[in-house]
Tab-separated table of C-alpha atoms in Angstrom:
chain	number	residue	atom	x	y	z
A	1	UNK	CA	9.168	3.332	-7.894
A	2	UNK	CA	6.232	4.708	-5.932
A	3	UNK	CA	6.485	4.795	-2.159
A	4	UNK	CA	10.111	3.741	-2.011
A	5	UNK	CA	11.413	6.295	-4.503
A	6	UNK	CA	14.546	7.870	-3.075
A	7	UNK	CA	13.674	11.206	-4.709
A	8	UNK	CA	10.706	11.651	-2.334
A	9	UNK	CA	12.726	10.893	0.800
A	10	UNK	CA	14.796	14.014	1.394
A	11	UNK	CA	15.779	14.066	5.080
A	12	UNK	CA	14.208	16.638	7.369
A	13	UNK	CA	15.826	18.560	10.205
A	14	UNK	CA	14.583	16.021	12.754
A	15	UNK	CA	16.346	13.182	10.913
A	16	UNK	CA	19.581	15.152	10.698
A	17	UNK	CA	19.222	15.936	14.390
A	18	UNK	CA	18.513	12.337	15.382
A	19	UNK	CA	21.586	11.095	13.540
A	20	UNK	CA	23.801	13.838	14.930
A	21	UNK	CA	22.536	13.113	18.466
A	22	UNK	CA	23.580	9.482	18.008
A	23	UNK	CA	26.707	10.127	15.968
A	24	UNK	CA	28.697	12.770	17.838
A	25	UNK	CA	29.412	10.608	20.914
A	26	UNK	CA	30.291	7.721	18.587
A	27	UNK	CA	32.655	9.867	16.502
A	28	UNK	CA	34.498	11.014	19.623
A	29	UNK	CA	34.639	7.507	21.091
A	30	UNK	CA	35.674	5.976	17.765
A	31	UNK	CA	38.449	8.499	17.208
A	32	UNK	CA	39.844	7.603	20.634
A	33	UNK	CA	40.598	4.103	19.290
A	34	UNK	CA	43.013	5.092	16.480
A	35	UNK	CA	44.382	7.876	18.673
A	36	UNK	CA	45.565	5.072	20.917
A	37	UNK	CA	47.295	3.560	17.888
A	38	UNK	CA	48.815	6.938	17.070
A	39	UNK	CA	50.157	7.305	20.605
A	40	UNK	CA	51.586	3.779	20.501
A	41	UNK	CA	53.170	4.556	17.131
A	42	UNK	CA	54.586	7.821	18.462
A	43	UNK	CA	56.017	6.111	21.562
A	44	UNK	CA	57.632	3.366	19.507
A	45	UNK	CA	58.617	5.767	16.701
A	46	UNK	CA	60.720	7.826	19.094
A	47	UNK	CA	62.743	4.842	20.313
A	48	UNK	CA	66.099	4.162	18.701
A	49	UNK	CA	65.063	1.302	16.382
A	50	UNK	CA	62.345	1.016	13.724
A	51	UNK	CA	61.943	-2.656	14.730
A	52	UNK	CA	59.984	-1.665	17.875
A	53	UNK	CA	57.412	0.226	15.805
A	54	UNK	CA	57.345	-2.618	13.295
A	55	UNK	CA	56.782	-5.164	16.069
A	56	UNK	CA	53.819	-3.262	17.527
A	57	UNK	CA	52.422	-2.809	13.989
A	58	UNK	CA	52.840	-6.492	13.203
A	59	UNK	CA	51.507	-7.700	16.538
A	60	UNK	CA	48.643	-5.223	16.438
A	61	UNK	CA	47.694	-6.306	12.914
A	62	UNK	CA	47.617	-9.967	13.883
A	63	UNK	CA	45.656	-9.282	17.046
A	64	UNK	CA	43.207	-7.143	15.097
A	65	UNK	CA	42.864	-10.007	12.644
A	66	UNK	CA	42.047	-12.421	15.480
A	67	UNK	CA	39.698	-10.150	17.438
A	68	UNK	CA	37.925	-8.425	14.561
A	69	UNK	CA	37.324	-11.779	12.936
A	70	UNK	CA	34.690	-11.926	15.647
A	71	UNK	CA	33.464	-8.388	15.055
A	72	UNK	CA	30.101	-9.970	14.248
A	73	UNK	CA	29.592	-10.129	18.020
A	74	UNK	CA	29.030	-6.360	17.862
A	75	UNK	CA	27.543	-6.032	14.366
A	76	UNK	CA	25.174	-8.972	14.692
A	77	UNK	CA	24.028	-7.721	18.086
A	78	UNK	CA	23.417	-4.060	17.241
A	79	UNK	CA	21.090	-4.542	14.262
A	80	UNK	CA	18.825	-7.130	15.875
A	81	UNK	CA	18.852	-5.290	19.215
A	82	UNK	CA	17.841	-2.035	17.496
A	83	UNK	CA	14.984	-3.825	15.750
A	84	UNK	CA	13.833	-5.405	19.031
A	85	UNK	CA	14.052	-2.003	20.697
A	86	UNK	CA	11.974	-0.419	17.919
A	87	UNK	CA	9.373	-3.170	18.273
A	88	UNK	CA	9.330	-2.849	22.093
A	89	UNK	CA	10.242	-6.522	22.494
A	90	UNK	CA	11.970	-6.630	25.916
A	91	UNK	CA	12.304	-10.440	26.200
A	92	UNK	CA	14.148	-10.484	22.894
A	93	UNK	CA	16.411	-7.676	24.121
A	94	UNK	CA	17.434	-9.841	27.067
A	95	UNK	CA	18.098	-12.829	24.820
A	96	UNK	CA	20.173	-10.689	22.451
A	97	UNK	CA	22.450	-9.790	25.354
A	98	UNK	CA	22.899	-13.204	26.978
A	99	UNK	CA	23.232	-15.410	23.895
A	100	UNK	CA	26.007	-13.421	22.137
A	101	UNK	CA	27.660	-12.766	25.519
A	102	UNK	CA	27.983	-16.466	26.276
A	103	UNK	CA	29.297	-17.069	22.760
A	104	UNK	CA	31.892	-14.296	23.191
A	105	UNK	CA	33.167	-15.817	26.431
A	106	UNK	CA	33.536	-19.254	24.822
A	107	UNK	CA	35.430	-17.817	21.837
A	108	UNK	CA	37.737	-15.798	24.095
A	109	UNK	CA	38.694	-18.845	26.141
A	110	UNK	CA	39.296	-20.843	22.960
A	111	UNK	CA	41.621	-18.135	21.577
A	112	UNK	CA	43.732	-18.234	24.736
A	113	UNK	CA	43.852	-22.023	24.636
A	114	UNK	CA	45.067	-22.010	21.011
A	115	UNK	CA	47.730	-19.303	21.423
A	116	UNK	CA	50.697	-21.685	21.077
A	117	UNK	CA	49.473	-22.468	17.554
A	118	UNK	CA	47.970	-19.127	16.532
A	119	UNK	CA	50.829	-16.789	17.441
A	120	UNK	CA	53.786	-18.560	15.758
A	121	UNK	CA	51.710	-19.260	12.646
A	122	UNK	CA	50.523	-15.661	12.348
A	123	UNK	CA	53.979	-14.166	12.867
A	124	UNK	CA	55.600	-16.523	10.366
A	125	UNK	CA	53.024	-15.680	7.687
A	126	UNK	CA	53.803	-11.958	7.912
A	127	UNK	CA	57.339	-12.454	6.578
A	128	UNK	CA	59.001	-9.745	8.691
A	129	UNK	CA	62.651	-9.656	9.764
A	130	UNK	CA	63.866	-11.960	12.544
A	131	UNK	CA	64.132	-9.117	15.054
A	132	UNK	CA	60.642	-7.737	14.347
A	133	UNK	CA	59.131	-11.242	14.426
A	134	UNK	CA	60.665	-12.003	17.828
A	135	UNK	CA	59.423	-8.739	19.337
A	136	UNK	CA	55.971	-9.217	17.802
A	137	UNK	CA	55.709	-12.714	19.274
A	138	UNK	CA	56.593	-11.362	22.730
A	139	UNK	CA	53.922	-8.660	22.333
A	140	UNK	CA	51.251	-11.163	21.292
A	141	UNK	CA	52.027	-13.648	24.064
A	142	UNK	CA	50.999	-10.952	26.540
A	143	UNK	CA	48.076	-9.343	24.689
A	144	UNK	CA	46.323	-12.621	23.814
A	145	UNK	CA	45.000	-12.908	27.378
A	146	UNK	CA	42.704	-9.955	26.766
A	147	UNK	CA	40.567	-12.024	24.356
A	148	UNK	CA	37.552	-12.687	26.640
A	149	UNK	CA	37.455	-9.058	27.799
A	150	UNK	CA	37.605	-7.637	24.270
A	151	UNK	CA	34.959	-9.951	22.805
A	152	UNK	CA	32.448	-9.559	25.636
A	153	UNK	CA	32.920	-5.791	25.389
A	154	UNK	CA	32.031	-6.047	21.673
A	155	UNK	CA	28.674	-7.551	22.632
A	156	UNK	CA	28.053	-4.877	25.262
A	157	UNK	CA	28.852	-2.096	22.773
A	158	UNK	CA	26.485	-3.542	20.178
A	159	UNK	CA	23.697	-4.008	22.695
A	160	UNK	CA	24.025	-0.492	24.128
A	161	UNK	CA	24.040	1.051	20.668
A	162	UNK	CA	21.036	-1.021	19.628
A	163	UNK	CA	19.230	0.489	22.601
A	164	UNK	CA	19.883	3.929	20.996
A	165	UNK	CA	22.417	4.733	23.717
A	166	UNK	CA	25.487	6.320	22.134
A	167	UNK	CA	26.650	8.068	25.317
A	168	UNK	CA	27.597	4.852	27.109
A	169	UNK	CA	29.891	3.669	24.268
A	170	UNK	CA	31.496	7.127	24.407
A	171	UNK	CA	32.213	6.764	28.118
A	172	UNK	CA	33.366	3.173	27.693
A	173	UNK	CA	35.761	3.651	24.768
A	174	UNK	CA	37.207	6.968	25.896
A	175	UNK	CA	37.889	5.714	29.437
A	176	UNK	CA	39.339	2.438	28.140
A	177	UNK	CA	41.575	4.049	25.550
A	178	UNK	CA	42.750	6.886	27.764
A	179	UNK	CA	43.655	4.351	30.469
A	180	UNK	CA	45.438	2.350	27.784
A	181	UNK	CA	47.529	5.371	26.828
A	182	UNK	CA	48.290	6.003	30.496
A	183	UNK	CA	49.350	2.407	31.116
A	184	UNK	CA	51.490	2.365	27.962
A	185	UNK	CA	53.314	5.548	28.948
A	186	UNK	CA	53.828	4.140	32.437
A	187	UNK	CA	55.368	0.879	31.217
A	188	UNK	CA	57.418	2.303	28.314
A	189	UNK	CA	58.534	5.650	29.743
A	190	UNK	CA	58.282	4.925	33.463
A	191	UNK	CA	59.540	1.334	33.512
A	192	UNK	CA	61.840	1.661	30.468
A	193	UNK	CA	60.127	-1.171	28.568
A	194	UNK	CA	59.647	-1.392	24.783
A	195	UNK	CA	56.962	-3.241	22.790
A	196	UNK	CA	56.211	-5.553	25.739
A	197	UNK	CA	55.268	-2.496	27.799
A	198	UNK	CA	52.635	-1.529	25.234
A	199	UNK	CA	51.256	-5.076	25.417
A	200	UNK	CA	50.944	-5.002	29.222
A	201	UNK	CA	49.314	-1.591	29.170
A	202	UNK	CA	46.747	-2.693	26.603
A	203	UNK	CA	45.966	-5.891	28.503
A	204	UNK	CA	45.194	-4.038	31.737
A	205	UNK	CA	43.091	-1.448	29.900
A	206	UNK	CA	41.007	-4.140	28.162
A	207	UNK	CA	39.914	-5.621	31.497
A	208	UNK	CA	39.197	-2.186	32.929
A	209	UNK	CA	36.984	-1.650	29.884
A	210	UNK	CA	35.135	-4.913	30.450
A	211	UNK	CA	34.268	-3.982	34.041
A	212	UNK	CA	32.930	-0.621	32.910
A	213	UNK	CA	30.950	-2.188	30.034
A	214	UNK	CA	29.194	-4.603	32.383
A	215	UNK	CA	28.321	-1.746	34.720
A	216	UNK	CA	26.819	0.308	31.875
A	217	UNK	CA	24.773	-2.654	30.650
A	218	UNK	CA	23.527	-3.341	34.170
A	219	UNK	CA	22.130	0.201	34.352
A	220	UNK	CA	20.028	-0.527	31.256
A	221	UNK	CA	18.831	-3.866	32.581
A	222	UNK	CA	17.450	-2.244	35.720
A	223	UNK	CA	15.364	0.054	33.499
A	224	UNK	CA	13.840	-2.850	31.566
A	225	UNK	CA	12.306	-4.068	34.833
A	226	UNK	CA	11.857	-7.574	33.505
A	227	UNK	CA	13.000	-10.925	34.837
A	228	UNK	CA	14.732	-12.953	32.155
A	229	UNK	CA	13.323	-16.362	31.363
A	230	UNK	CA	14.588	-18.652	28.649
A	231	UNK	CA	11.812	-19.047	26.091
A	232	UNK	CA	12.791	-22.193	24.207
A	233	UNK	CA	10.187	-21.558	21.524
A	234	UNK	CA	11.843	-18.221	20.738
A	235	UNK	CA	15.378	-19.470	21.421
A	236	UNK	CA	15.773	-21.751	18.405
A	237	UNK	CA	14.589	-19.267	15.712
A	238	UNK	CA	16.702	-16.476	17.223
A	239	UNK	CA	19.750	-18.740	17.459
A	240	UNK	CA	19.312	-19.733	13.806
A	241	UNK	CA	18.949	-16.101	12.755
A	242	UNK	CA	22.083	-15.143	14.682
A	243	UNK	CA	24.057	-18.025	13.176
A	244	UNK	CA	23.001	-17.169	9.629
A	245	UNK	CA	23.696	-13.458	10.088
A	246	UNK	CA	26.967	-13.956	11.934
A	247	UNK	CA	28.346	-16.504	9.487
A	248	UNK	CA	28.246	-13.920	6.674
A	249	UNK	CA	29.685	-11.245	8.970
A	250	UNK	CA	32.441	-13.590	10.158
A	251	UNK	CA	33.663	-14.490	6.674
A	252	UNK	CA	33.289	-10.872	5.501
A	253	UNK	CA	35.431	-9.651	8.384
A	254	UNK	CA	38.056	-12.327	7.755
A	255	UNK	CA	38.329	-11.207	4.137
A	256	UNK	CA	38.583	-7.544	5.107
A	257	UNK	CA	41.230	-8.225	7.718
A	258	UNK	CA	43.110	-10.432	5.294
A	259	UNK	CA	43.285	-7.501	2.873
A	260	UNK	CA	44.822	-5.195	5.490
A	261	UNK	CA	47.119	-7.921	6.754
A	262	UNK	CA	48.176	-8.508	3.153
A	263	UNK	CA	49.100	-4.821	2.781
A	264	UNK	CA	51.100	-4.955	6.028
A	265	UNK	CA	52.788	-8.202	5.030
A	266	UNK	CA	53.832	-6.861	1.622
A	267	UNK	CA	55.146	-3.735	3.354
A	268	UNK	CA	57.207	-5.904	5.719
A	269	UNK	CA	58.763	-7.723	2.762
A	270	UNK	CA	60.083	-4.381	1.486
A	271	UNK	CA	62.006	-3.717	4.699
A	272	UNK	CA	61.508	-2.416	8.239
A	273	UNK	CA	61.504	1.243	7.161
A	274	UNK	CA	58.799	0.707	4.510
A	275	UNK	CA	56.745	-1.285	7.051
A	276	UNK	CA	57.070	1.513	9.603
A	277	UNK	CA	56.217	4.246	7.040
A	278	UNK	CA	53.163	2.429	5.693
A	279	UNK	CA	52.061	1.750	9.268
A	280	UNK	CA	52.071	5.488	9.970
A	281	UNK	CA	50.078	6.223	6.811
A	282	UNK	CA	47.594	3.466	7.584
A	283	UNK	CA	47.090	5.069	11.002
A	284	UNK	CA	45.445	7.986	9.167
A	285	UNK	CA	43.302	5.551	7.171
A	286	UNK	CA	42.275	3.981	10.474
A	287	UNK	CA	41.538	7.397	11.976
A	288	UNK	CA	39.343	8.171	8.967
A	289	UNK	CA	37.584	4.806	9.216
A	290	UNK	CA	36.645	5.387	12.833
A	291	UNK	CA	35.392	8.914	12.118
A	292	UNK	CA	33.173	7.718	9.249
A	293	UNK	CA	32.118	4.737	11.354
A	294	UNK	CA	30.646	7.217	13.840
A	295	UNK	CA	27.902	7.940	11.316
A	296	UNK	CA	27.831	4.294	10.224
A	297	UNK	CA	27.216	3.171	13.820
A	298	UNK	CA	24.559	5.861	14.226
A	299	UNK	CA	22.759	4.677	11.101
A	300	UNK	CA	22.961	1.078	12.354
A	301	UNK	CA	21.009	2.035	15.453
A	302	UNK	CA	18.635	4.509	13.779
A	303	UNK	CA	17.824	2.313	10.760
A	304	UNK	CA	17.409	-0.789	12.878
A	305	UNK	CA	14.976	1.034	15.161
A	306	UNK	CA	13.016	2.405	12.169
A	307	UNK	CA	12.781	-1.070	10.634
A	308	UNK	CA	11.736	-2.628	13.950
A	309	UNK	CA	8.968	-0.035	14.194
A	310	UNK	CA	8.183	-0.750	10.500
A	311	UNK	CA	8.526	2.902	9.450
A	312	UNK	CA	9.710	2.634	5.866
A	313	UNK	CA	9.742	6.327	5.041
A	314	UNK	CA	11.813	7.223	8.104
A	315	UNK	CA	14.302	4.478	7.189
A	316	UNK	CA	15.065	6.047	3.797
A	317	UNK	CA	15.151	9.568	5.185
A	318	UNK	CA	17.718	8.471	7.781
A	319	UNK	CA	19.819	6.780	5.089
A	320	UNK	CA	19.876	9.980	3.054
A	321	UNK	CA	20.724	12.072	6.114
A	322	UNK	CA	23.668	9.787	6.872
A	323	UNK	CA	24.866	10.134	3.268
A	324	UNK	CA	24.991	13.924	3.585
A	325	UNK	CA	26.997	13.757	6.797
A	326	UNK	CA	29.381	11.112	5.426
A	327	UNK	CA	30.176	13.066	2.258
A	328	UNK	CA	30.956	16.185	4.284
A	329	UNK	CA	33.270	14.291	6.643
A	330	UNK	CA	35.112	12.548	3.805
A	331	UNK	CA	35.682	15.836	1.951
A	332	UNK	CA	37.026	17.506	5.096
A	333	UNK	CA	39.299	14.526	5.784
A	334	UNK	CA	40.788	14.721	2.276
A	335	UNK	CA	41.520	18.445	2.529
A	336	UNK	CA	43.004	18.127	6.030
A	337	UNK	CA	45.432	15.397	5.018
A	338	UNK	CA	46.425	17.336	1.903
A	339	UNK	CA	47.298	20.336	4.086
A	340	UNK	CA	48.723	18.616	7.150
A	341	UNK	CA	50.308	15.349	6.006
A	342	UNK	CA	53.868	16.510	6.788
A	343	UNK	CA	52.826	17.636	10.268
A	344	UNK	CA	51.076	14.306	10.834
A	345	UNK	CA	54.123	12.266	9.786
A	346	UNK	CA	56.704	14.356	11.658
A	347	UNK	CA	54.618	14.178	14.808
A	348	UNK	CA	54.718	10.383	14.803
A	349	UNK	CA	58.367	9.611	14.149
A	350	UNK	CA	61.841	11.108	14.255
A	351	UNK	CA	63.401	8.336	12.136
A	352	UNK	CA	64.505	10.101	8.947
A	353	UNK	CA	64.214	7.115	6.597
A	354	UNK	CA	60.648	6.443	7.774
A	355	UNK	CA	59.704	10.104	7.388
A	356	UNK	CA	61.033	10.247	3.842
A	357	UNK	CA	59.171	7.132	2.699
A	358	UNK	CA	55.916	8.220	4.363
A	359	UNK	CA	56.103	11.718	2.816
A	360	UNK	CA	56.769	10.292	-0.656
A	361	UNK	CA	53.630	8.138	-0.476
A	362	UNK	CA	51.276	10.437	1.430
A	363	UNK	CA	49.513	11.469	-1.790
A	364	UNK	CA	47.871	8.038	-2.020
A	365	UNK	CA	46.301	8.358	1.413
A	366	UNK	CA	44.719	11.703	0.534
A	367	UNK	CA	42.263	10.002	-1.843
A	368	UNK	CA	41.134	7.237	0.515
A	369	UNK	CA	38.291	9.242	2.203
A	370	UNK	CA	36.557	10.221	-1.049
A	371	UNK	CA	36.890	6.730	-2.515
A	372	UNK	CA	35.825	4.785	0.603
A	373	UNK	CA	32.920	6.853	1.910
A	374	UNK	CA	30.145	4.750	0.335
A	375	UNK	CA	31.411	1.485	1.767
A	376	UNK	CA	31.313	2.825	5.336
A	377	UNK	CA	27.850	4.324	4.873
A	378	UNK	CA	26.322	1.252	3.238
A	379	UNK	CA	27.861	-1.106	5.781
A	380	UNK	CA	26.085	0.821	8.539
A	381	UNK	CA	22.768	0.489	6.734
A	382	UNK	CA	23.340	-3.221	6.088
A	383	UNK	CA	24.131	-3.897	9.759
A	384	UNK	CA	21.024	-2.077	10.996
A	385	UNK	CA	18.876	-3.944	8.478
A	386	UNK	CA	20.544	-7.326	9.226
A	387	UNK	CA	21.489	-7.640	5.541
A	388	UNK	CA	24.878	-9.265	6.085
A	389	UNK	CA	24.958	-10.900	2.653
A	390	UNK	CA	25.342	-7.504	0.973
A	391	UNK	CA	28.349	-6.707	3.179
A	392	UNK	CA	29.855	-10.095	2.379
A	393	UNK	CA	29.601	-9.668	-1.389
A	394	UNK	CA	31.011	-6.112	-1.392
A	395	UNK	CA	34.167	-7.214	0.438
A	396	UNK	CA	34.444	-10.374	-1.664
A	397	UNK	CA	34.424	-8.279	-4.848
A	398	UNK	CA	37.114	-5.933	-3.493
A	399	UNK	CA	39.326	-8.796	-2.340
A	400	UNK	CA	39.046	-10.484	-5.735
A	401	UNK	CA	40.244	-7.188	-7.245
A	402	UNK	CA	43.114	-6.625	-4.787
A	403	UNK	CA	45.238	-9.696	-5.507
A	404	UNK	CA	45.440	-9.386	-9.316
A	405	UNK	CA	45.952	-5.619	-8.967
A	406	UNK	CA	48.993	-6.218	-6.766
A	407	UNK	CA	50.275	-8.887	-9.147
A	408	UNK	CA	50.179	-6.349	-12.000
A	409	UNK	CA	51.525	-3.412	-9.967
A	410	UNK	CA	54.203	-5.191	-7.908
A	411	UNK	CA	57.061	-3.986	-10.182
A	412	UNK	CA	56.297	-0.416	-9.016
A	413	UNK	CA	57.126	-1.364	-5.411
A	414	UNK	CA	55.457	0.631	-2.651
A	415	UNK	CA	53.711	2.938	-5.139
A	416	UNK	CA	52.185	-0.137	-6.746
A	417	UNK	CA	51.073	-1.393	-3.339
A	418	UNK	CA	49.229	1.849	-2.627
A	419	UNK	CA	47.650	1.814	-6.094
A	420	UNK	CA	46.374	-1.696	-5.361
A	421	UNK	CA	45.010	-0.530	-1.999
A	422	UNK	CA	43.095	2.335	-3.630
A	423	UNK	CA	41.675	-0.123	-6.159
A	424	UNK	CA	40.546	-2.346	-3.297
A	425	UNK	CA	38.803	0.608	-1.597
A	426	UNK	CA	37.129	1.703	-4.842
A	427	UNK	CA	35.736	-1.715	-5.749
A	428	UNK	CA	34.426	-2.204	-2.213
A	429	UNK	CA	32.639	1.162	-2.287
A	430	UNK	CA	31.043	0.539	-5.698
A	431	UNK	CA	29.927	-2.964	-4.738
A	432	UNK	CA	28.403	-1.733	-1.467
A	433	UNK	CA	26.494	1.044	-3.223
A	434	UNK	CA	25.260	-1.425	-5.837
A	435	UNK	CA	24.017	-3.688	-3.032
A	436	UNK	CA	22.123	-0.818	-1.411
A	437	UNK	CA	20.460	0.157	-4.686
A	438	UNK	CA	19.536	-3.454	-5.438
A	439	UNK	CA	17.974	-4.026	-2.007
A	440	UNK	CA	16.038	-0.771	-2.370
A	441	UNK	CA	14.810	-1.808	-5.803
A	442	UNK	CA	13.692	-5.196	-4.433
A	443	UNK	CA	12.204	-3.511	-1.312
A	444	UNK	CA	13.970	-6.175	0.769
A	445	UNK	CA	14.761	-4.189	3.889
A	446	UNK	CA	11.871	-5.546	5.978
A	447	UNK	CA	12.552	-9.227	5.280
A	448	UNK	CA	14.576	-9.773	8.462
A	449	UNK	CA	12.519	-7.577	10.772
């Protein structure tokens, strides 16, 4: 394959170092996100009813569905910003901050305005018990007001990362999530609240995070030393590119969130204890996802910058460096869960029925890191290269596999549900890797740069 042959692109020490320099702050900041979920689960899991944990799980799943449906505000921003940064195009950098930021604000206001329709519909579709549904609706009625803060922060995170700044996202996410934990402990332990206390704590933390995000972005803007002016000639092509890219990312994210919501919904239909147990196990999956996403986010920024600078060889060397790191992390994650699954479960809940169910099904979770590693890696490359179609098709293939798998495996109950989930992860990983190999064969990476 000549110049683009992967065999000639072994990464060098400088590529490993560049990725590690970007990745380690992102790994720490990313892990702080699921750690917040673990703390919330632990707080709720030590109350006297499983319904409180189920309510936070249900409400959190629905809110994640709503907010991460607009995850393209981060993903669409980071790849194009990294390319503009690599090309030294400062006017485009300014446009890539203001245009998605205005869009995020409009979406956030619309979500709040539609809450009386969104919340009851979402809760009813999950099929949980009456008690869990009522508590989840109370939780969501509070948390929904964080929508503008969360979505604008997505844009700020993407823009900062595209500028090759991984330290600012570390500061932002760690401060936000640690304040969230503090607020949650204050409301639940200090004020003797339940799931509503977690909602209030998260709401306050989201707006604290927004203020910090704007401050961090402002520091970068002062370094650009350029007055923004709206270039209408450049505005229309950029807006069209963002719409095309974000439409694929939007539908892809909806499908991915539907898959996880489907798993949670099917768990809820098996009873509050199964829902709570699967929620605890999925917390480890989430922890793994954020750890692997540290390297995925790093490769988004590094690959986007290499493509913007039109350095093809460096692009492939960075991809291969990220693959080495990702395989190591996934192998370590598998071994750690194999050794420490009982400790992990017992730490999060004292409810005996939940512990028993989670321990019986922990073996399924052990295999998730090894199976899923390629999907996380390839998604990072696709985002940096603005190749959203490849991400869309990989998730579409896995979702098409999930539903018939569950139909066939439903008689096996919760074991069948976890089998179906592993099948979903496997198909997604294989489809993503196939997309990467196809784009490399077609030498299509520079089309959108």
